[in-house]
Coordinates of C-alpha atoms and ligand atoms in Angstrom, one line a residue:
M562 CA 45.6 18.3 -24.0
P563 CA 43.0 15.5 -24.3
D564 CA 39.7 16.5 -25.9
P565 CA 37.2 17.2 -23.0
Y566 CA 34.4 16.3 -25.4
A567 CA 35.7 12.9 -26.6
P568 CA 32.9 10.3 -26.1
K569 CA 33.5 7.3 -23.8
K570 CA 31.7 4.0 -23.8
S571 CA 30.3 5.0 -20.4
D572 CA 28.4 7.9 -22.0
K573 CA 26.2 5.2 -23.6
F574 CA 25.9 6.7 -27.1
T575 CA 24.2 4.5 -29.6
F576 CA 23.2 4.9 -33.3
G577 CA 20.8 2.9 -35.4
L578 CA 22.3 0.9 -38.2
W579 CA 19.6 2.7 -40.3
T580 CA 20.9 6.1 -39.2
V581 CA 24.5 6.1 -40.2
G582 CA 23.5 3.6 -42.9
N583 CA 21.0 6.1 -44.3
R584 CA 21.8 6.5 -48.1
G585 CA 20.2 9.9 -48.5
R586 CA 17.2 8.8 -50.5
D587 CA 14.2 11.0 -50.2
P588 CA 10.8 11.2 -52.0
F589 CA 12.3 13.4 -54.7
G590 CA 15.7 11.9 -55.2
E591 CA 17.8 8.7 -55.4
A592 CA 20.4 7.5 -52.9
V593 CA 23.6 9.6 -52.9
R594 CA 25.7 7.2 -50.8
D595 CA 26.6 3.5 -50.9
T596 CA 25.4 1.1 -48.3
I597 CA 27.9 0.8 -45.4
P598 CA 28.1 -2.8 -44.3
P599 CA 26.9 -3.4 -40.7
A600 CA 30.3 -4.8 -39.6
R601 CA 32.0 -1.6 -40.9
I602 CA 29.4 0.6 -39.1
V603 CA 30.2 -1.3 -35.9
Q604 CA 33.9 -0.8 -36.3
K605 CA 33.8 2.8 -37.2
L606 CA 31.3 3.8 -34.4
S607 CA 33.4 1.9 -31.9
E608 CA 36.5 3.9 -32.9
L609 CA 34.5 7.1 -32.5
G610 CA 33.6 6.2 -28.9
A611 CA 30.0 4.9 -29.3
Y612 CA 28.7 2.3 -26.9
G613 CA 26.5 0.4 -29.3
V614 CA 24.3 0.0 -32.3
N615 CA 20.6 -0.6 -32.5
L616 CA 18.7 -2.2 -35.4
H617 CA 15.5 -3.3 -37.1
D618 CA 15.4 -6.9 -38.1
N619 CA 15.8 -6.0 -41.8
D620 CA 18.7 -3.6 -41.2
L621 CA 20.7 -6.8 -40.7
V622 CA 18.7 -9.7 -42.1
P623 CA 17.0 -9.0 -45.5
F624 CA 13.3 -9.5 -45.7
G625 CA 12.5 -13.0 -46.7
A626 CA 16.1 -14.4 -46.0
S627 CA 16.3 -18.2 -45.5
A628 CA 17.0 -19.5 -42.0
A629 CA 20.6 -20.5 -43.0
E630 CA 21.3 -17.0 -44.5
R631 CA 19.9 -15.4 -41.3
D632 CA 22.1 -17.5 -39.1
R633 CA 25.2 -16.7 -41.1
I634 CA 24.5 -13.0 -41.1
V635 CA 23.8 -12.9 -37.4
R636 CA 27.0 -15.0 -36.6
D637 CA 29.2 -12.5 -38.6
F638 CA 27.5 -9.6 -37.0
K639 CA 28.0 -11.0 -33.5
K640 CA 31.7 -11.4 -34.3
A641 CA 32.0 -7.8 -35.4
L642 CA 30.3 -6.7 -32.1
A643 CA 32.7 -8.8 -30.0
D644 CA 35.7 -7.7 -32.0
H645 CA 34.9 -4.0 -31.4
G646 CA 33.4 -4.2 -27.9
M647 CA 30.0 -2.9 -29.1
K648 CA 26.5 -3.7 -27.6
V649 CA 23.0 -3.9 -29.1
P650 CA 20.9 -2.4 -26.3
M651 CA 17.8 -1.9 -28.4
A652 CA 16.1 -3.8 -31.2
T653 CA 13.0 -3.1 -33.3
T654 CA 11.0 -4.4 -36.2
N655 CA 10.5 -2.9 -39.6
L656 CA 6.7 -2.9 -39.9
F657 CA 6.6 0.0 -42.4
F658 CA 8.8 -0.6 -45.5
H659 CA 7.2 -3.6 -47.2
P660 CA 4.0 -2.9 -49.2
V661 CA 2.1 -5.5 -47.2
F662 CA 2.0 -2.9 -44.4
K663 CA 0.5 -0.1 -46.6
D664 CA -2.7 -0.2 -44.4
G665 CA -0.8 -0.5 -41.1
A666 CA 0.6 -3.6 -39.3
F667 CA -1.0 -4.0 -35.9
T668 CA -4.0 -1.9 -36.9
A669 CA -4.5 -3.0 -40.5
N670 CA -8.0 -4.1 -41.5
D671 CA -6.9 -7.5 -42.8
P672 CA -6.4 -10.0 -39.9
K673 CA -3.7 -11.8 -42.0
V674 CA -1.6 -8.6 -42.1
R675 CA -2.0 -8.1 -38.3
A676 CA -1.0 -11.7 -37.6
F677 CA 2.0 -11.4 -40.0
A678 CA 3.1 -8.3 -38.2
V679 CA 3.0 -10.1 -34.8
Q680 CA 4.8 -13.1 -36.3
K681 CA 7.5 -10.8 -37.7
T682 CA 7.8 -9.0 -34.4
M683 CA 8.2 -12.2 -32.4
R684 CA 11.0 -13.3 -34.7
S685 CA 12.6 -9.9 -34.4
I686 CA 12.3 -10.0 -30.6
D687 CA 14.2 -13.4 -30.7
L688 CA 16.9 -11.8 -32.8
G689 CA 17.1 -8.8 -30.4
V690 CA 17.4 -11.2 -27.5
E691 CA 20.1 -13.2 -29.3
L692 CA 22.1 -9.9 -29.7
G693 CA 21.6 -8.9 -26.1
A694 CA 19.0 -6.2 -26.4
T695 CA 16.8 -5.5 -23.4
V696 CA 14.7 -2.7 -24.9
Y697 CA 12.3 -3.3 -27.8
V698 CA 11.1 -0.2 -29.6
M699 CA 7.7 -0.1 -31.4
W700 CA 7.3 2.7 -33.9
G701 CA 4.0 2.4 -35.7
G702 CA 4.9 4.4 -38.7
R703 CA 2.2 2.8 -40.9
E704 CA -0.4 2.6 -38.1
G705 CA -2.6 5.4 -39.4
V706 CA -4.8 6.6 -42.2
E707 CA -5.3 8.8 -45.1
A708 CA -9.0 8.1 -45.2
D709 CA -10.7 7.9 -41.7
A710 CA -13.7 6.2 -43.4
C711 CA -11.6 3.0 -43.5
R712 CA -12.0 2.1 -39.8
D713 CA -13.3 3.4 -36.5
A714 CA -10.3 4.9 -34.8
R715 CA -11.4 3.2 -31.6
E716 CA -11.0 -0.2 -33.4
A717 CA -7.4 0.8 -34.3
I718 CA -6.6 1.5 -30.7
K719 CA -8.2 -1.8 -29.6
R720 CA -6.2 -3.8 -32.2
Y721 CA -2.9 -2.0 -31.2
R722 CA -3.6 -2.9 -27.6
E723 CA -4.3 -6.6 -28.5
C724 CA -1.0 -6.9 -30.3
V725 CA 1.0 -5.2 -27.6
N726 CA -0.7 -7.4 -25.0
F727 CA 0.1 -10.5 -27.1
L728 CA 3.7 -9.6 -27.4
C729 CA 4.1 -8.8 -23.7
E730 CA 2.8 -12.3 -23.0
Y731 CA 5.2 -13.8 -25.6
V732 CA 8.2 -12.1 -23.8
L733 CA 7.0 -13.3 -20.4
D734 CA 6.4 -16.8 -21.8
Q735 CA 9.9 -17.0 -23.2
R736 CA 11.3 -15.6 -20.0
Y737 CA 13.1 -12.9 -21.9
E738 CA 14.4 -9.8 -20.1
M739 CA 12.8 -7.3 -22.5
R740 CA 10.8 -4.1 -22.0
F741 CA 8.9 -2.3 -24.7
A742 CA 9.3 1.3 -25.6
L743 CA 6.6 2.8 -27.8
E744 CA 7.4 5.7 -30.1
A745 CA 5.0 8.5 -31.1
K746 CA 4.8 10.5 -34.3
P747 CA 1.9 12.6 -35.5
N748 CA 2.2 12.0 -39.2
E749 CA 4.5 10.8 -42.0
P750 CA 4.5 8.4 -43.7
R751 CA 0.8 8.3 -43.0
S752 CA -1.4 11.4 -43.3
D753 CA -2.3 10.8 -39.6
I754 CA -0.7 8.3 -37.3
Y755 CA -2.5 6.8 -34.2
L756 CA -0.9 7.5 -30.8
P757 CA 0.5 10.7 -32.2
T758 CA 2.4 12.0 -29.1
T759 CA 4.2 10.7 -26.1
G760 CA 1.4 12.0 -23.9
H761 CA -1.1 9.8 -25.9
I762 CA 1.1 6.8 -25.4
L763 CA 1.5 7.4 -21.7
A764 CA -2.3 7.2 -21.4
F765 CA -2.5 4.2 -23.7
I766 CA 0.1 2.2 -21.6
E767 CA -2.2 2.3 -18.6
T768 CA -4.9 0.4 -20.5
L769 CA -2.5 -2.5 -21.3
D770 CA -2.5 -5.9 -19.5
H771 CA 1.2 -5.4 -18.4
P772 CA 1.7 -1.6 -18.1
E773 CA 4.9 -2.3 -16.1
M774 CA 6.6 -3.8 -19.2
V775 CA 5.8 -0.9 -21.5
G776 CA 7.3 2.6 -21.6
V777 CA 8.0 5.3 -24.2
N778 CA 10.7 6.1 -26.7
P779 CA 10.2 9.8 -27.4
E780 CA 11.9 11.4 -30.4
V781 CA 12.9 15.1 -30.5
A782 CA 11.8 15.6 -34.1
H783 CA 8.4 13.9 -33.6
E784 CA 7.3 15.9 -30.6
H785 CA 8.6 19.1 -32.4
M786 CA 6.5 18.2 -35.4
S787 CA 3.5 18.3 -33.1
G788 CA 4.6 21.7 -31.9
L789 CA 5.4 20.4 -28.4
N790 CA 8.1 21.2 -25.9
F791 CA 10.3 18.0 -25.9
Y792 CA 11.8 18.8 -22.6
H793 CA 8.4 18.9 -21.0
S794 CA 7.4 15.6 -22.6
I795 CA 10.5 13.9 -21.3
A796 CA 9.9 15.4 -17.8
Q797 CA 6.5 13.8 -17.8
A798 CA 7.8 10.5 -19.0
I799 CA 10.4 10.5 -16.3
D800 CA 7.9 11.4 -13.7
A801 CA 5.7 8.4 -14.8
E802 CA 8.9 6.2 -14.7
K803 CA 8.3 5.4 -18.4
L804 CA 11.4 6.8 -20.1
F805 CA 12.7 3.4 -21.3
H806 CA 14.6 4.8 -24.3
I807 CA 15.1 8.1 -26.2
D808 CA 15.6 9.1 -29.8
L809 CA 17.9 12.2 -30.0
N810 CA 17.9 14.3 -33.2
D811 CA 16.8 17.8 -34.2
Q812 CA 14.1 19.4 -36.2
K813 CA 13.0 22.8 -37.5
P814 CA 9.4 23.7 -36.6
G815 CA 6.6 23.0 -39.0
R816 CA 8.5 20.7 -41.4
Y817 CA 8.5 17.0 -42.5
D818 CA 10.5 14.7 -40.2
Q819 CA 14.0 16.0 -40.7
D820 CA 16.0 13.8 -38.3
L821 CA 18.7 16.4 -38.2
R822 CA 21.9 16.0 -36.2
F823 CA 21.3 16.3 -32.5
G824 CA 21.8 19.9 -31.3
S825 CA 22.0 21.3 -34.8
E826 CA 18.9 23.5 -34.4
S827 CA 17.2 23.8 -31.0
L828 CA 20.2 24.5 -28.8
K829 CA 18.4 25.9 -25.8
G830 CA 15.7 23.2 -25.8
M831 CA 18.4 20.5 -26.1
F832 CA 20.4 22.1 -23.3
F833 CA 17.4 21.7 -20.9
L834 CA 16.9 18.2 -22.2
V835 CA 20.5 17.1 -21.6
K836 CA 20.4 18.8 -18.2
L837 CA 17.3 16.8 -17.3
L838 CA 18.6 13.5 -18.6
E839 CA 21.8 13.9 -16.7
E840 CA 20.2 15.1 -13.4
S841 CA 17.4 12.7 -13.4
G842 CA 19.6 9.6 -13.2
Y843 CA 18.3 8.3 -16.6
D844 CA 20.7 5.4 -17.3
G845 CA 19.5 4.2 -20.7
S846 CA 21.1 4.7 -24.0
R847 CA 21.6 8.2 -25.5
H848 CA 20.4 7.0 -28.9
F849 CA 20.8 9.1 -32.0
D850 CA 17.9 8.6 -34.5
S851 CA 19.0 10.9 -37.2
H852 CA 21.1 11.0 -40.3
A853 CA 23.7 13.0 -42.2
Y854 CA 22.6 15.6 -44.7
R855 CA 22.1 14.4 -48.2
T856 CA 25.0 16.5 -49.3
E857 CA 27.5 14.2 -47.5
D858 CA 29.7 11.3 -48.5
E859 CA 30.8 8.6 -46.1
E860 CA 33.3 10.9 -44.4
G861 CA 30.4 13.3 -43.8
V862 CA 28.5 10.5 -42.1
W863 CA 31.2 10.0 -39.6
E864 CA 31.4 13.8 -39.0
F865 CA 27.7 13.7 -38.3
A866 CA 28.2 10.9 -35.8
R867 CA 31.1 12.7 -34.1
G868 CA 29.1 15.9 -34.0
S869 CA 26.0 14.3 -32.4
M870 CA 28.1 12.9 -29.5
R871 CA 30.1 16.1 -29.2
S872 CA 27.1 18.4 -29.0
Y873 CA 25.6 16.2 -26.3
L874 CA 28.8 16.3 -24.2
I875 CA 29.2 20.1 -24.7
L876 CA 25.6 20.6 -23.5
K877 CA 26.3 18.2 -20.6
E878 CA 29.3 20.4 -19.6
K879 CA 27.1 23.5 -19.9
A880 CA 24.5 21.9 -17.6
R881 CA 27.3 21.3 -15.0
R882 CA 28.3 25.0 -15.3
F883 CA 24.7 26.1 -14.9
G884 CA 24.7 24.2 -11.6
E885 CA 27.9 25.9 -10.5
D886 CA 27.1 29.4 -11.7
R887 CA 26.7 31.4 -8.5
Q888 CA 24.6 34.2 -10.1
I889 CA 22.2 31.8 -11.8
Q890 CA 21.9 29.7 -8.6
A891 CA 21.3 32.7 -6.5
I892 CA 18.4 33.8 -8.8
L893 CA 16.9 30.3 -8.8
K894 CA 17.0 30.3 -5.0
E895 CA 15.4 33.7 -4.8
I896 CA 12.6 32.9 -7.2
G897 CA 11.8 29.6 -5.4
A898 CA 12.7 27.5 -8.5
T899 CA 14.1 24.7 -6.5
G900 CA 11.2 24.4 -4.1
N901 CA 13.4 23.8 -1.0
G902 CA 10.9 21.3 0.2
D903 CA 8.8 24.0 2.0
D904 CA 5.1 23.6 2.0
P905 CA 3.9 26.5 4.1
Y906 CA 0.2 26.0 3.2
G907 CA 0.1 22.2 3.5
L908 CA -0.8 21.6 -0.2
G909 CA 1.2 18.5 -0.3
R910 CA -1.2 16.6 1.9
Y911 CA -4.9 17.3 2.2
G912 CA -6.4 17.8 5.7
R913 CA -9.7 19.2 6.8
D914 CA -8.0 21.7 9.1
T915 CA -5.5 22.7 6.5
A916 CA -8.3 23.2 4.0
S917 CA -10.3 25.4 6.4
R918 CA -7.2 27.4 7.4
L919 CA -6.5 28.0 3.7
K920 CA -10.0 29.1 3.0
D921 CA -9.6 31.8 5.8
T922 CA -6.1 32.9 4.7
S923 CA -5.9 36.3 3.0
F924 CA -3.4 36.9 0.3
E925 CA -2.0 40.2 -1.0
V926 CA -3.1 39.4 -4.5
D927 CA -2.3 42.8 -6.0
A928 CA 1.2 42.8 -4.6
L929 CA 1.8 39.3 -5.8
A930 CA 0.5 40.2 -9.3
R931 CA 2.7 43.3 -9.5
K932 CA 6.0 41.7 -8.5
G933 CA 8.5 41.3 -11.4
L934 CA 10.1 37.9 -11.5
G935 CA 13.4 38.6 -13.2
Y936 CA 13.1 35.8 -15.8
E937 CA 14.5 38.1 -18.5
R938 CA 17.7 38.4 -16.6
L939 CA 17.8 34.7 -15.8
D940 CA 17.2 33.6 -19.4
Q941 CA 19.9 36.0 -20.7
L942 CA 22.3 34.4 -18.3
V943 CA 21.5 31.0 -19.8
V944 CA 21.9 32.4 -23.3
D945 CA 25.3 33.9 -22.3
L946 CA 26.3 30.5 -20.9
L947 CA 25.3 28.6 -24.0
L948 CA 27.0 31.1 -26.4
G949 CA 30.2 31.0 -24.4
A950 CA 30.0 34.6 -23.0
R951 CA 30.2 33.4 -19.4
Ligands
LIG1051 C1 12.4 5.1 -38.7 C2 11.7 6.2 -37.9 C3 12.2 6.3 -36.5 C4 12.0 5.1 -35.7 C5 12.8 3.9 -36.1 C6 12.4 2.7 -35.3 S1 12.7 3.7 -37.8 O1 13.6 5.5 -39.1 O2 11.9 7.4 -38.6 O3 11.8 7.4 -35.9 O4 12.6 5.4 -34.4 O5 11.5 1.9 -36.0
LIG1052 MN1 12.8 7.5 -33.9
LIG1053 MN1 12.2 10.9 -37.0

């Protein structure tokens, strides 16, 4: 029997070169794995059923490479993509590794650093376009502080805005088909990072010159680090039509950024997330921004990649069963979860008559307050479903 959870290209699973290429280095210990060459990553992920790979400029072209070296590397990489039928839907810039970015990139106090960051990003956008990417992620890992005395935080937001505006104009001027997706994180590597949550970014986008070109790239681990409900963040991003990309992984509460394998920790939360992505018509990549445990060798890395896609597809199947489960659906209907489009009090549209009728309506508040809602039963049915007991 064929594996019902075998990934297909149409599932649009992608991995970063930096994710499967992660060598297991951490602040306390050296790398435990060898570098896997990009062409091999492309081949292996394609065999496993992934749709594509995403990259930072320097995941492919080393910092400071000559133009000739760059062109040779890009040519070989394009050949690997073509040979294995793999896409590069998203690209991004490394604005955090080199010590020049120790005070930030777009928000650094030194205008030379800010200008260098924009120059590096323009070149990196060119590379992304050359590889076929249509989404450009901006993760401002170093855009933050240890010492707030170093700048007025409003100045940081202003500089960030200026750089994003400049880059939007660059994309328009080049007639590139490229949209930006900004990624939030509350801290790490900086003590505090500006634009710490997806909600902050959604508000920031509305202050830009081209808000229509800019959306969000929320990451599970980063919202969980802020103690937030990722499913709710994604619902709001979808409602705002701003979910341009998504970083799937997992995270235990209250820790450093763990970037754990998708679905390895928060099964219920990830179930509602997958259900939402699938039901909302989101048609972007399902990108895994995570890495294998430090205990693993290369085989463990491929297990990690297999597991990420498999868990997504299992949760997708669970979401389908949730939709077909008669008992669950009957409860949802009874509790008014689906809304049914009724609006008995006219709250969907203000009218003077409606308002005055509503002011005169009497409600049986005590009876409403006393009524049990049965969510214990409902939630247990979900747990049974997820644990395979129904
Ligand atoms: C880095 C970070 C991620 C970002 C990547 C994009 S790089 O690994 O931890 O969350 O998405 O720059
Ligand atoms: Mn990420
Ligand atoms: Mn992360």
